[in-house]
mmCIF file of C-alpha atoms in Angstrom:
data_model
loop_
_atom_site.group_PDB
_atom_site.id
_atom_site.type_symbol
_atom_site.label_atom_id
_atom_site.label_comp_id
_atom_site.label_asym_id
_atom_site.label_seq_id
_atom_site.Cartn_x
_atom_site.Cartn_y
_atom_site.Cartn_z
ATOM 1 C CA MET A 1 0.036 0.193 0.087
ATOM 2 C CA ALA A 2 2.665 2.400 1.082
ATOM 3 C CA LYS A 3 4.093 1.291 -2.023
ATOM 4 C CA HIS A 4 2.201 1.752 -4.565
ATOM 5 C CA LYS A 5 1.511 5.613 -2.222
ATOM 6 C CA LYS A 6 4.836 6.444 -3.487
ATOM 7 C CA LYS A 7 4.360 5.855 -7.279
ATOM 8 C CA GLU A 8 1.733 8.201 -7.162
ATOM 9 C CA ASP A 9 3.612 10.445 -5.586
ATOM 10 C CA ASN A 10 6.061 10.586 -8.255
ATOM 11 C CA THR A 11 3.480 10.272 -10.550
ATOM 12 C CA LEU A 12 1.118 13.621 -10.518
ATOM 13 C CA LEU A 13 5.216 15.703 -8.757
ATOM 14 C CA LEU A 14 6.042 14.960 -13.225
ATOM 15 C CA VAL A 15 2.957 15.913 -14.357
ATOM 16 C CA ALA A 16 3.237 18.729 -12.057
ATOM 17 C CA LEU A 17 6.283 19.199 -13.824
ATOM 18 C CA GLY A 18 5.589 18.923 -17.067
ATOM 19 C CA VAL A 19 2.432 21.674 -16.756
ATOM 20 C CA ILE A 20 4.481 23.999 -14.880
ATOM 21 C CA ILE A 21 6.710 24.222 -18.106
ATOM 22 C CA LEU A 22 3.803 24.573 -20.554
ATOM 23 C CA LEU A 23 2.849 27.320 -18.285
ATOM 24 C CA GLY A 24 5.903 29.052 -18.923
ATOM 25 C CA ILE A 25 5.937 27.952 -22.952
ATOM 26 C CA LEU A 26 3.003 29.823 -23.023
ATOM 27 C CA THR A 27 3.894 32.872 -21.129
ATOM 28 C CA LEU A 28 6.754 35.272 -20.796
ATOM 29 C CA PRO A 29 10.006 33.472 -21.661
ATOM 30 C CA LYS A 30 11.500 35.258 -17.559
ATOM 31 C CA ILE A 31 8.617 33.601 -16.670
ATOM 32 C CA PHE A 32 9.805 30.073 -18.523
ATOM 33 C CA LEU A 33 13.047 30.517 -16.673
ATOM 34 C CA PHE A 34 11.971 30.964 -13.648
ATOM 35 C CA LEU A 35 9.192 28.162 -13.736
ATOM 36 C CA LEU A 36 12.141 25.569 -15.405
ATOM 37 C CA LEU A 37 14.426 26.247 -12.439
ATOM 38 C CA VAL A 38 10.936 25.241 -9.827
ATOM 39 C CA ALA A 39 10.989 22.015 -12.109
ATOM 40 C CA ILE A 40 14.189 21.469 -11.797
ATOM 41 C CA GLY A 41 14.504 22.208 -8.506
ATOM 42 C CA ILE A 42 11.867 19.456 -7.834
ATOM 43 C CA ALA A 43 13.553 16.813 -10.515
ATOM 44 C CA VAL A 44 17.017 17.367 -8.005
ATOM 45 C CA PHE A 45 15.138 16.862 -5.224
ATOM 46 C CA LEU A 46 13.897 13.688 -6.079
ATOM 47 C CA PHE A 47 16.630 11.948 -6.784
ATOM 48 C CA TYR A 48 18.130 13.002 -4.036
ATOM 49 C CA LYS A 49 15.267 11.867 -2.052
ATOM 50 C CA LYS A 50 15.767 8.258 -3.475
ATOM 51 C CA VAL A 51 19.367 7.990 -3.472
ATOM 52 C CA LYS A 52 19.071 8.982 0.403
ATOM 53 C CA GLU A 53 16.234 6.310 0.573
ATOM 54 C CA LEU A 54 18.102 3.249 -1.653
ATOM 55 C CA LYS A 55 21.156 4.234 0.803
ATOM 56 C CA ILE A 56 19.163 2.932 2.887
ATOM 57 C CA ILE A 57 18.144 0.156 1.911
ATOM 58 C CA LYS A 58 21.255 -1.129 1.564
ATOM 59 C CA ARG A 59 22.613 -0.615 5.188
ATOM 60 C CA SER A 60 19.108 -1.768 6.311
ATOM 61 C CA ASN A 61 20.465 -5.480 4.876
ATOM 62 C CA ILE A 62 16.563 -6.650 3.171
ATOM 63 C CA LYS A 63 18.357 -8.350 1.050
ATOM 64 C CA GLU A 64 20.428 -11.010 3.343
ATOM 65 C CA ILE A 65 17.520 -10.571 4.973
ATOM 66 C CA ASP A 66 14.929 -11.592 2.355
ATOM 67 C CA VAL A 67 17.108 -14.658 2.056
ATOM 68 C CA MET A 68 17.504 -15.862 5.452
ATOM 69 C CA ASN A 69 14.749 -18.673 6.747
ATOM 70 C CA GLY A 70 12.310 -17.966 9.897
ATOM 71 C CA LYS A 71 15.056 -19.066 12.969
ATOM 72 C CA GLN A 72 17.673 -16.152 11.090
ATOM 73 C CA PHE A 73 14.737 -14.149 10.670
ATOM 74 C CA GLU A 74 14.339 -14.129 14.521
ATOM 75 C CA ASN A 75 17.900 -14.260 15.402
ATOM 76 C CA TYR A 76 18.802 -11.126 13.343
ATOM 77 C CA LEU A 77 16.497 -8.821 15.219
ATOM 78 C CA GLY A 78 16.715 -10.444 18.670
ATOM 79 C CA VAL A 79 20.158 -8.612 17.760
ATOM 80 C CA LEU A 80 19.138 -5.363 15.781
ATOM 81 C CA PHE A 81 17.378 -4.667 19.380
ATOM 82 C CA LYS A 82 19.953 -4.951 21.584
ATOM 83 C CA SER A 83 21.667 -3.325 19.606
ATOM 84 C CA LEU A 84 18.327 -0.572 19.590
ATOM 85 C CA GLY A 85 18.679 -0.883 23.676
ATOM 86 C CA TYR A 86 16.479 -3.676 24.466
ATOM 87 C CA LYS A 87 17.301 -6.747 26.079
ATOM 88 C CA THR A 88 16.615 -9.675 24.328
ATOM 89 C CA LYS A 89 15.777 -13.005 24.487
ATOM 90 C CA VAL A 90 14.503 -15.624 21.255
ATOM 91 C CA THR A 91 12.169 -18.384 22.514
ATOM 92 C CA PRO A 92 12.466 -21.880 21.658
ATOM 93 C CA THR A 93 11.334 -22.764 18.328
ATOM 94 C CA SER A 94 9.043 -25.165 19.606
ATOM 95 C CA ARG A 95 6.156 -24.588 22.864
ATOM 96 C CA ASP A 96 6.679 -20.585 22.004
ATOM 97 C CA TYR A 97 3.065 -20.309 22.685
ATOM 98 C CA GLY A 98 3.078 -17.840 19.803
ATOM 99 C CA ALA A 99 6.039 -15.071 20.761
ATOM 100 C CA ASP A 100 8.939 -15.924 18.634
ATOM 101 C CA LEU A 101 11.217 -12.741 21.255
ATOM 102 C CA ILE A 102 11.287 -11.456 24.099
ATOM 103 C CA VAL A 103 12.425 -7.736 24.431
ATOM 104 C CA ILE A 104 12.564 -5.440 27.588
ATOM 105 C CA LYS A 105 13.575 -1.654 27.548
ATOM 106 C CA ASP A 106 12.679 0.294 30.120
ATOM 107 C CA ASN A 107 10.933 -2.056 32.279
ATOM 108 C CA LYS A 108 8.011 -2.749 29.412
ATOM 109 C CA LYS A 109 7.693 -6.429 27.784
ATOM 110 C CA VAL A 110 6.728 -6.413 24.490
ATOM 111 C CA ILE A 111 6.401 -9.548 23.008
ATOM 112 C CA VAL A 112 7.059 -10.571 19.143
ATOM 113 C CA GLN A 113 5.654 -12.599 16.261
ATOM 114 C CA ALA A 114 8.807 -12.548 13.964
ATOM 115 C CA LYS A 115 7.571 -13.251 9.907
ATOM 116 C CA ARG A 116 9.978 -13.802 7.527
ATOM 117 C CA TYR A 117 7.869 -13.995 4.080
ATOM 118 C CA SER A 118 7.908 -13.943 0.773
ATOM 119 C CA ASN A 119 4.444 -12.553 0.677
ATOM 120 C CA LYS A 120 1.796 -10.276 2.829
ATOM 121 C CA VAL A 121 1.634 -11.722 6.416
ATOM 122 C CA GLY A 122 -2.354 -12.484 7.241
ATOM 123 C CA ILE A 123 -4.789 -12.000 10.128
ATOM 124 C CA SER A 124 -3.025 -15.613 11.715
ATOM 125 C CA SER A 125 -0.270 -13.240 12.488
ATOM 126 C CA VAL A 126 -1.880 -10.926 14.989
ATOM 127 C CA GLN A 127 -4.401 -14.242 16.219
ATOM 128 C CA GLN A 128 -0.933 -15.748 17.501
ATOM 129 C CA ILE A 129 0.377 -12.793 19.179
ATOM 130 C CA VAL A 130 -2.964 -11.862 21.301
ATOM 131 C CA GLY A 131 -3.124 -15.445 22.046
ATOM 132 C CA ALA A 132 -0.065 -15.297 23.087
ATOM 133 C CA LYS A 133 -0.345 -11.478 25.210
ATOM 134 C CA ASN A 134 -1.328 -13.272 28.206
ATOM 135 C CA TYR A 135 1.125 -16.301 29.354
ATOM 136 C CA TYR A 136 3.611 -13.635 28.608
ATOM 137 C CA LYS A 137 2.588 -11.169 30.839
ATOM 138 C CA ALA A 138 3.470 -8.818 27.640
ATOM 139 C CA ASP A 139 3.212 -5.177 27.693
ATOM 140 C CA GLU A 140 3.320 -4.739 24.379
ATOM 141 C CA ILE A 141 2.662 -7.093 21.631
ATOM 142 C CA TRP A 142 4.999 -6.433 17.584
ATOM 143 C CA VAL A 143 3.890 -8.605 14.586
ATOM 144 C CA ILE A 144 7.686 -7.804 12.056
ATOM 145 C CA THR A 145 7.608 -8.790 8.879
ATOM 146 C CA ASN A 146 10.159 -8.309 6.056
ATOM 147 C CA ASN A 147 6.689 -8.031 4.144
ATOM 148 C CA TYR A 148 3.711 -5.929 4.088
ATOM 149 C CA PHE A 149 0.543 -6.775 5.748
ATOM 150 C CA THR A 150 -2.890 -7.491 4.547
ATOM 151 C CA GLN A 151 -6.078 -5.246 5.306
ATOM 152 C CA PRO A 152 -7.975 -7.929 7.788
ATOM 153 C CA ALA A 153 -4.300 -8.495 9.631
ATOM 154 C CA ILE A 154 -4.806 -4.378 9.501
ATOM 155 C CA ASN A 155 -8.525 -4.340 11.335
ATOM 156 C CA LEU A 156 -7.374 -7.341 13.940
ATOM 157 C CA ALA A 157 -4.331 -5.784 14.798
ATOM 158 C CA TYR A 158 -5.812 -1.852 15.541
ATOM 159 C CA VAL A 159 -8.286 -3.168 17.772
ATOM 160 C CA ASN A 160 -5.775 -5.571 19.937
ATOM 161 C CA ASN A 161 -3.563 -2.597 20.338
ATOM 162 C CA VAL A 162 -0.475 -5.237 18.349
ATOM 163 C CA ILE A 163 1.754 -2.366 16.390
ATOM 164 C CA LEU A 164 3.164 -4.078 13.426
ATOM 165 C CA ILE A 165 6.483 -3.602 12.242
ATOM 166 C CA ASP A 166 6.703 -4.011 8.107
ATOM 167 C CA ARG A 167 9.532 -3.712 5.396
ATOM 168 C CA ASP A 168 9.359 -0.203 5.578
ATOM 169 C CA ARG A 169 9.689 0.837 8.948
ATOM 170 C CA LEU A 170 12.152 -2.650 9.358
ATOM 171 C CA ILE A 171 14.318 -1.100 6.849
ATOM 172 C CA GLN A 172 14.208 2.032 8.990
ATOM 173 C CA LEU A 173 15.245 0.050 12.233
ATOM 174 C CA SER A 174 17.796 -1.544 10.905
ATOM 175 C CA ALA A 175 19.386 1.228 9.091
ATOM 176 C CA GLN A 176 18.867 2.803 12.690
ATOM 177 C CA ALA A 177 20.952 0.231 14.293
ATOM 178 C CA ASN A 178 23.714 0.539 11.742
#
């Protein structure tokens, strides 16, 4: 959803630039020059923004994350949150009661369901972490993925106060840790 919005934003900006240039041609030369400089400024800004995004993605190791298996992803998140100042514990592979990771900071216990998926994460992941909250006596519950969430997962998370960390936010957190 966020990726689609970015494409729409870029398309709108390109259309706006085209309109500015067209209006400039139809008006006085000085106004045209001014509008052309504005258009060039916007284009430079968009280029800079894209380069900055690519640097963040590069620092995030997202390509390596995308090829990890589930357990490697859980361990990666443990290291990531430790570097962000959390005490972390990866739960056992079986009998984890729906939590893959326990992170603690400022006496706040958070349990995490980690999903390294090639498709969007569905509602069952949210259900699992909601079910684990009382077992672990958690203050917060999170689901983290290298992908995005389906709308039903987002809806259920909202009514259960589950924090969803999708691909974009994971990239930001990884870059922050690096």
